[in-house]
Coordinates of C-alpha atoms and ligand atoms in Angstrom, one line a residue:
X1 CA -136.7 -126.5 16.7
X2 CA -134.9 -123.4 14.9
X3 CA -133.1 -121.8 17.3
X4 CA -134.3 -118.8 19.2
X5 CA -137.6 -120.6 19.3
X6 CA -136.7 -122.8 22.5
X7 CA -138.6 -121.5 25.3
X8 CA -137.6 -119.0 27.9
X9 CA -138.4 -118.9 31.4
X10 CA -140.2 -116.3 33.1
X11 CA -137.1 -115.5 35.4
X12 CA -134.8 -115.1 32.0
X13 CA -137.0 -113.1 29.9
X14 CA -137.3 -110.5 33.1
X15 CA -133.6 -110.3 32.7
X16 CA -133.2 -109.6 28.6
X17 CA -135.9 -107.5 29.0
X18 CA -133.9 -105.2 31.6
X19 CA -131.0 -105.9 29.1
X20 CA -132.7 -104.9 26.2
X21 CA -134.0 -101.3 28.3
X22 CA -130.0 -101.1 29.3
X23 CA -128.8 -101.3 25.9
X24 CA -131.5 -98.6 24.7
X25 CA -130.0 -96.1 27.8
X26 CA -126.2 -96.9 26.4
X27 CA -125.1 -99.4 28.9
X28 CA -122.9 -102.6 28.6
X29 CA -124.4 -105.9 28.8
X30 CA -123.1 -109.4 28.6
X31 CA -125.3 -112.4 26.9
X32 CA -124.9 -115.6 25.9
X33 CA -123.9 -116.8 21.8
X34 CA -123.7 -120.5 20.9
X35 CA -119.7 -119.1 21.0
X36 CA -118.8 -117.3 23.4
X37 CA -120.1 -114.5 25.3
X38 CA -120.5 -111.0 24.2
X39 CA -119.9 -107.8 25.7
X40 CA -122.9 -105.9 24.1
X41 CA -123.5 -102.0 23.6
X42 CA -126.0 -100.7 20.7
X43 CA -123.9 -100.1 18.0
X44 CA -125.8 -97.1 16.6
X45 CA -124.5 -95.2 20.3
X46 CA -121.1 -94.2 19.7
X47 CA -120.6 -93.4 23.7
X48 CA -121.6 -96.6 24.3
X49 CA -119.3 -98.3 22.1
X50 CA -116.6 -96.6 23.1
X51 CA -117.0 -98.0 26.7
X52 CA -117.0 -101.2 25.1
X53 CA -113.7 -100.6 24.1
X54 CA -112.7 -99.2 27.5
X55 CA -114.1 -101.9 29.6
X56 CA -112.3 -104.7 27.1
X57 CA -109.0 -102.2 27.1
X58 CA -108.8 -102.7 23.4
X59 CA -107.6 -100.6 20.7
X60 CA -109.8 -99.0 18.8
X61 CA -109.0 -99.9 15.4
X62 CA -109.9 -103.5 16.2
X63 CA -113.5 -103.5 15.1
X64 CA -116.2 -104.9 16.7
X65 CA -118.8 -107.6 15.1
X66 CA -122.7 -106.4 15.3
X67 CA -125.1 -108.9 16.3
X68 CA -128.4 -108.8 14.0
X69 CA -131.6 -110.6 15.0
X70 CA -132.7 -111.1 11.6
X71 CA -131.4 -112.0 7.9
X72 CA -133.8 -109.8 6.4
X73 CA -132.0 -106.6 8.1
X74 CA -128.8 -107.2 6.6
X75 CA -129.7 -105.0 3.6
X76 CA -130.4 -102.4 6.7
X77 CA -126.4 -102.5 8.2
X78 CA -124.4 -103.6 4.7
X79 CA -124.9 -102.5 1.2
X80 CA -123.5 -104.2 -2.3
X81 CA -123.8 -107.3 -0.5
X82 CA -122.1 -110.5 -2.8
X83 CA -123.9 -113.2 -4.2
X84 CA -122.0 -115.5 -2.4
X85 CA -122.7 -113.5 1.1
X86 CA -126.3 -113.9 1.0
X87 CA -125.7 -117.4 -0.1
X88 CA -123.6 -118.1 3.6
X89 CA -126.0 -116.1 5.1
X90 CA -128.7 -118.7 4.0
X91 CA -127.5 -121.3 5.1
X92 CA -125.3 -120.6 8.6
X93 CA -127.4 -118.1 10.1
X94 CA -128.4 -118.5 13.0
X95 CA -125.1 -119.5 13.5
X96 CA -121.0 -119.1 14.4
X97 CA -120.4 -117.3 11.2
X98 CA -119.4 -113.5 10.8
X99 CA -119.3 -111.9 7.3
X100 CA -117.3 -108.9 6.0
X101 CA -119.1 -106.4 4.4
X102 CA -118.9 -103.1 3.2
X103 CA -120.8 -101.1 6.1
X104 CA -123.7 -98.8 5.8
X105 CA -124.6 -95.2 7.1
X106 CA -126.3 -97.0 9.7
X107 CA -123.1 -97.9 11.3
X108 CA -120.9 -95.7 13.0
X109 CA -117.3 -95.2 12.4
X110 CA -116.1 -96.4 15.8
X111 CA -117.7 -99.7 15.1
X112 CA -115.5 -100.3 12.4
X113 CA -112.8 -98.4 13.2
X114 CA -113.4 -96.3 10.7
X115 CA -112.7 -98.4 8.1
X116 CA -115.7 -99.1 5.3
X117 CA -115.9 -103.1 5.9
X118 CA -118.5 -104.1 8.9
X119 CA -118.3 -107.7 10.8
X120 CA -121.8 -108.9 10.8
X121 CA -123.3 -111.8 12.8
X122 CA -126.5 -113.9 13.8
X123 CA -126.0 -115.8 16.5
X124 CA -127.9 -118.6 17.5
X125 CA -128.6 -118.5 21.1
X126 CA -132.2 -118.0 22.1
X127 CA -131.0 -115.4 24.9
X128 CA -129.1 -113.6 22.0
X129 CA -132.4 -113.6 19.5
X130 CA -134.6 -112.8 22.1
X131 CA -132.7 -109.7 23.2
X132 CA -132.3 -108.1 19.6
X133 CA -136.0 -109.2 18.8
X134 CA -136.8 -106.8 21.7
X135 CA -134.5 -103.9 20.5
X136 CA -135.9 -103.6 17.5
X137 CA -134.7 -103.4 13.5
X138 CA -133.3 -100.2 13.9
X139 CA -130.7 -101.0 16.5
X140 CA -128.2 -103.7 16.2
X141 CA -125.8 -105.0 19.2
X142 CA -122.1 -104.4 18.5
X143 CA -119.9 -106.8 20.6
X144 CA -116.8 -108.4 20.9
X145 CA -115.6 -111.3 23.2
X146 CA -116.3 -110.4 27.2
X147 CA -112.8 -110.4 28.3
X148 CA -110.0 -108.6 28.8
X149 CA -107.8 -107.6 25.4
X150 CA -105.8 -110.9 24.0
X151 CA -107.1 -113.0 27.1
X152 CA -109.1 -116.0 27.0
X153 CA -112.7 -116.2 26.1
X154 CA -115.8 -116.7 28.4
X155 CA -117.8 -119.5 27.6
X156 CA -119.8 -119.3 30.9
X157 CA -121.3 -115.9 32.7
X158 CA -119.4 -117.4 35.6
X159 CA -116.1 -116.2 33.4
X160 CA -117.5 -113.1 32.3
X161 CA -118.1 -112.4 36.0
X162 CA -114.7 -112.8 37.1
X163 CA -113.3 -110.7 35.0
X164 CA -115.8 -108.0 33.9
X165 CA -118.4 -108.2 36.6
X166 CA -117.9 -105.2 38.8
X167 CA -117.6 -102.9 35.5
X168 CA -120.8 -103.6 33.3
X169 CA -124.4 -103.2 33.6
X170 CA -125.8 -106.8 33.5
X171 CA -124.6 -110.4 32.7
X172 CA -127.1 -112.4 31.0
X173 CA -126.8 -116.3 31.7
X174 CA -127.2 -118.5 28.9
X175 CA -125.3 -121.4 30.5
X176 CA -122.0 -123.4 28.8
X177 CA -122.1 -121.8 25.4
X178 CA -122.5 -124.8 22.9
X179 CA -119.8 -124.2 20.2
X180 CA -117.2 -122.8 22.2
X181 CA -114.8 -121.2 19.7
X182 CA -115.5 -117.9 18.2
X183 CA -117.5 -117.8 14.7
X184 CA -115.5 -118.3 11.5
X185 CA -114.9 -114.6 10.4
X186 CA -115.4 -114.9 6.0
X187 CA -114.0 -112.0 4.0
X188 CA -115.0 -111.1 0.4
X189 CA -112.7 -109.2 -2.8
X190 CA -114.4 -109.2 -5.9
X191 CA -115.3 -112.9 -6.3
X192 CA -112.8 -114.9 -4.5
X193 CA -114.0 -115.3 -0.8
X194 CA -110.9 -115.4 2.2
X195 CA -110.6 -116.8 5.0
X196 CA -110.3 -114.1 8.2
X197 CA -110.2 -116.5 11.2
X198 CA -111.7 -120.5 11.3
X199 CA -113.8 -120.6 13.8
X200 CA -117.4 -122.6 14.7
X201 CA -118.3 -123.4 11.4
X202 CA -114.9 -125.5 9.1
X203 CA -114.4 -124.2 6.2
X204 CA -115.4 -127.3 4.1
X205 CA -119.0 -126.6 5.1
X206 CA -118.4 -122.7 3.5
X207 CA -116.7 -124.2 0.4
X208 CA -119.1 -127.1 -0.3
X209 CA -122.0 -124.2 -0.3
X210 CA -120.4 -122.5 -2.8
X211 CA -119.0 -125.0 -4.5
X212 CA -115.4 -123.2 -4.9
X213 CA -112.4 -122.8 -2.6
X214 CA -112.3 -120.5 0.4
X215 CA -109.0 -119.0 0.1
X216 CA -106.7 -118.8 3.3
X217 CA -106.3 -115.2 4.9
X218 CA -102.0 -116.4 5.1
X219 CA -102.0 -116.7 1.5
X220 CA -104.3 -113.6 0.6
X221 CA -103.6 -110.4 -1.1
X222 CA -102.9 -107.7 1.1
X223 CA -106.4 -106.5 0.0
X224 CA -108.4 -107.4 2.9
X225 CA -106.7 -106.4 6.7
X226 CA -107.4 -108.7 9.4
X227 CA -107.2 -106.1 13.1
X228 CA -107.2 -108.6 16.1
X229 CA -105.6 -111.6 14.8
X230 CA -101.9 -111.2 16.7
X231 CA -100.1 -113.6 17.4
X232 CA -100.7 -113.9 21.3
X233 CA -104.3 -113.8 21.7
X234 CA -106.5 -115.6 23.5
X235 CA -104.0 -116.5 26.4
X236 CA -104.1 -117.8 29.6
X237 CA -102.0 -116.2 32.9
X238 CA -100.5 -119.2 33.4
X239 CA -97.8 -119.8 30.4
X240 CA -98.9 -122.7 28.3
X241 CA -97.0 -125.1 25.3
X242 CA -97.5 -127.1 23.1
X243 CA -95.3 -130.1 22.4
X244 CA -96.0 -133.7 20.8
X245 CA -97.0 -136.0 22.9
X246 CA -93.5 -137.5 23.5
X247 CA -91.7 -134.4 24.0
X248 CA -94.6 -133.4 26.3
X249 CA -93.8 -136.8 28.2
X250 CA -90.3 -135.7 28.7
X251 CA -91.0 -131.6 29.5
X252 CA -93.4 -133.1 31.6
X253 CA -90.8 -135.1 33.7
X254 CA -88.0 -132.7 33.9
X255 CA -90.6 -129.8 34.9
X256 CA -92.3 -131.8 37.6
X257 CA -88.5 -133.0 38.9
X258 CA -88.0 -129.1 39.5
X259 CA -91.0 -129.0 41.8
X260 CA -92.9 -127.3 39.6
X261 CA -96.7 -127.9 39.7
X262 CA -98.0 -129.0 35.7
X263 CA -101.3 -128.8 34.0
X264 CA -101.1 -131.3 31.6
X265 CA -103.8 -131.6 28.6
X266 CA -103.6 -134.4 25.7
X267 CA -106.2 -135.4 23.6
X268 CA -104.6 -138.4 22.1
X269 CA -106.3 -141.1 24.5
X270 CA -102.7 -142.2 25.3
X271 CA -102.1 -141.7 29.2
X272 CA -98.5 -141.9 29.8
X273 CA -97.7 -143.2 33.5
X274 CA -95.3 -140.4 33.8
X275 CA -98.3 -138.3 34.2
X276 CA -99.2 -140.0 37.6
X277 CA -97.5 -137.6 40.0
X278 CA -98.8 -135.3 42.7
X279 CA -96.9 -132.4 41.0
X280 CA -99.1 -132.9 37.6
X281 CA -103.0 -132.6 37.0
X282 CA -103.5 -134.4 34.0
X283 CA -106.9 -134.1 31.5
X284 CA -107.3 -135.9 28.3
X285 CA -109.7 -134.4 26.1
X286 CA -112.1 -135.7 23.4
X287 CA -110.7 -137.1 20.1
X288 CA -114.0 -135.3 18.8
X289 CA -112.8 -131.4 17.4
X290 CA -116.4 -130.6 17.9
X291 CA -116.7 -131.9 21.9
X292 CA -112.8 -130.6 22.4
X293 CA -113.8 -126.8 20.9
X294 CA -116.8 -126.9 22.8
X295 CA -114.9 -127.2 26.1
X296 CA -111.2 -125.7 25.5
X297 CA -111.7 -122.5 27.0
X298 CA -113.7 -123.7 30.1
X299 CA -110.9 -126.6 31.1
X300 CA -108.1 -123.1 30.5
X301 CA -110.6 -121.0 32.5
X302 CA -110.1 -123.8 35.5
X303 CA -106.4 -124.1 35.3
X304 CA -105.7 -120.7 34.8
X305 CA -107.4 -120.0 37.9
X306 CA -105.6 -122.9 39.5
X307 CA -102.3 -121.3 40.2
X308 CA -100.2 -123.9 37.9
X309 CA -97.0 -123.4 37.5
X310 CA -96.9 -124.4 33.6
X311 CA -100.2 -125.7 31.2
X312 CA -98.6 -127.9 29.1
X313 CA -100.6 -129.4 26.3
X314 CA -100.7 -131.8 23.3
X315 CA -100.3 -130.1 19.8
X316 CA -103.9 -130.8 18.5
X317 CA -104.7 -132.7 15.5
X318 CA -103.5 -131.6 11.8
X319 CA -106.6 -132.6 10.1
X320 CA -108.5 -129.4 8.5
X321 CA -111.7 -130.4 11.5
X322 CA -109.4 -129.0 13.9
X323 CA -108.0 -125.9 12.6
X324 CA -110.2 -123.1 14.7
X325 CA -108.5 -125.2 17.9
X326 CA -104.9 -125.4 15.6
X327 CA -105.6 -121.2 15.4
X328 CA -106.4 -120.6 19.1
X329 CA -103.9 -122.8 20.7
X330 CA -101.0 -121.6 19.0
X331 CA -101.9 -117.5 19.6
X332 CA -102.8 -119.2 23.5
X333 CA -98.7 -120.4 23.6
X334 CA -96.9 -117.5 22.9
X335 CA -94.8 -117.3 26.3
X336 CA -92.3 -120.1 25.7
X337 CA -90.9 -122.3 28.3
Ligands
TXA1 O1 -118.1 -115.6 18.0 C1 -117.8 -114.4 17.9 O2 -117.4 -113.9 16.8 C2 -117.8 -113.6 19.2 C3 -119.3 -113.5 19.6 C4 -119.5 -112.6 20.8 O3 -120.1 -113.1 18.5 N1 -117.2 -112.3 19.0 C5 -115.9 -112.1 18.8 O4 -115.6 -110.8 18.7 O5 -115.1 -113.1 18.8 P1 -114.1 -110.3 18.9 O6 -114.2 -108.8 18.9 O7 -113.4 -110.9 20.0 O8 -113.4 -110.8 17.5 C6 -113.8 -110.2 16.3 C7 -112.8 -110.2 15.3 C8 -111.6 -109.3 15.6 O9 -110.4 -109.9 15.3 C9 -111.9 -108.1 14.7 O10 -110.7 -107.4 14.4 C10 -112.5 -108.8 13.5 O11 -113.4 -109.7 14.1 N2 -113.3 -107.8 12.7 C11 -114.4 -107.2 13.1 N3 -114.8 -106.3 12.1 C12 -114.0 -106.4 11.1 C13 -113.8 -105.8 9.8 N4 -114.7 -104.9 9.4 N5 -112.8 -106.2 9.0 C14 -111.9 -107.2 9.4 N6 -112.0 -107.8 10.7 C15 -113.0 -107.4 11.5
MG2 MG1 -112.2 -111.9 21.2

């Protein structure tokens, strides 16, 4: 069944229909995404995106992405629109893919802070589609991740609600989201195609649809900038590292010898028995970048909120599957031990 199609309870289409009539009046809602939540405000209501910004304390020349329900209204919110765009758009949507495109009137500066490129999205969540099928063509949701500035993401309203709760409108459950990373952010510069951030869908999926080479955003001409991707971001309280598995073995040791208390995540399927002490909670995650993805935040949500002393985890895999985790993990381990 295409997404958005699934069926909605009674109960839950009550709530996105109070969402929908918030969003109308300029308040902040949170809803599900297969990616993570959103923190939603109509993006044609400049008040309203501005307390987007507020609420998330983010600078304001770090755009925000706006959520479409349909392909058809792309033409509506981007103009000169590439080949290879529509093409993307085709095929991904509804899905965990944001394009770059030059905005249009319809958009207002403080969406894109200012700048003449627009982040656009369809997500595939049936809460998501459901609530911009309700708002209408001529309004658009504009909505970053629902937490705090460069901390981690909410994959559950449960996070949003820790966090954000007491300061927004309405929080919209749509359960564990199903990808768990944010979309894959695609840039365009004449006809080469870049790389902005990996995310839900791999690159190898964008580059066999268009049957040439998606070009990294490190290797990239200064042509296209890329606000939000610092270096921390995405972090946990709690300071986390990433070693190799036997270096994580010995930090492991030394750190648990000091009394510290260690949250220790591999993925490797080895379980070292240097790990079986009362000072260390260890989790090994899926060998699978798809299963891991889909439940990194949520296991960094728990420990976070677990008062560990140290998260210490297993440098993820190399292989090109993983690179959205690769991506988040290292931003996630800026403090260093
Ligand atoms: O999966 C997602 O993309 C989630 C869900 C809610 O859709 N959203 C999300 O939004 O991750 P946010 O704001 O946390 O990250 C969006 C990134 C930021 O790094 C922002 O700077 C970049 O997209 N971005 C947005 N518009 C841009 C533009 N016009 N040019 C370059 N980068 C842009
Ligand atoms: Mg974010």
């Amino acid at each position: 069944m295409a997404p958005g199609n699934e069926k909605l309870n009674q109960k839950q289409l009550v709530q996105i229909s109070a969402a929908a009539r918030l969003i109308r009046q300029g308040g902040i809602i949170a809803f599900p995404t297969e990616t993570v939540y959103g923190l939603g405000a109509d993006a044609t209501n400049t008040a309203a995106v501005q307390k987007v910004y507020d609420i998330k304390q983010r600078p304001t020349d770090h755009p925000l992405i706006v959520h479409i329900g349909h392909i058809a209204q792309l033409n509506y919110w981007a103009r000169e629109i590439p080949g290879s765009a529509r093409l993307l758009a085709r095929h991904f949507w509804p899905g965990p893919l944001t394009l770059i495109l030059k905005r249009s009137p319809h958009i207002p500066d403080c969406v894109t802070g200012g700048r003449d490129t627009v982040g656009i999205r369809l997500p595939a969540h049936p809460v998501a589609l459901k609530l911009l099928d309700i708002i209408g063509p001529d309004k658009a949701i504009a909505a970053p991740s629902a937490n705090l500035y460069g901390k981690l993401s909410p994959t559950t309203a449960a996070h949003v609600r820790t966090t954000l709760g007491n300061k927004i409108d309405l929080i919209l459950d749509g359960g564990a989201c199903s990808v768990g990373l944010e979309s894959t952010i695609i840039g365009f510069d004449d006809d080469a195609v870049f790389l902005l951030r990996p995310g839900g869908v791999p690159v190898s999926a964008i580059e066999s649809v268009l049957n040439m080479p998606v070009i990294s955003h490190k290797n990239k001409i200064p042509a296209i900038p890329v606000p939000g991707a610092l270096p921390s971001h995405y972090a946990p309280t709690t300071p986390l590292q990433l070693f190799h598995l036997s270096e994580l073995v010995q930090t492991a040791k030394k750190l648990a010898a000091q009394n510290l208390h260690l949250a220790v995540i591999t993925w490797s399927g080895i379980e070292p028995p240097q790990f079986n002490t009362p000072h260390i909670q260890h989790i090994c995650m899926s060998q699978d970048p798809v299963l891991y993805g889909q439940h990194l935040y949520a296991v960094l949500h728990q420990y976070d909120q677990a008062g560990y002393d140290y998260i210490l985890m297993e440098t993820p895999s190399a292989l090109p599957a993983w690179l959205a985790i690769t991506d988040r993990l290292q931003r996630a381990s800026h403090t260093h031990l």
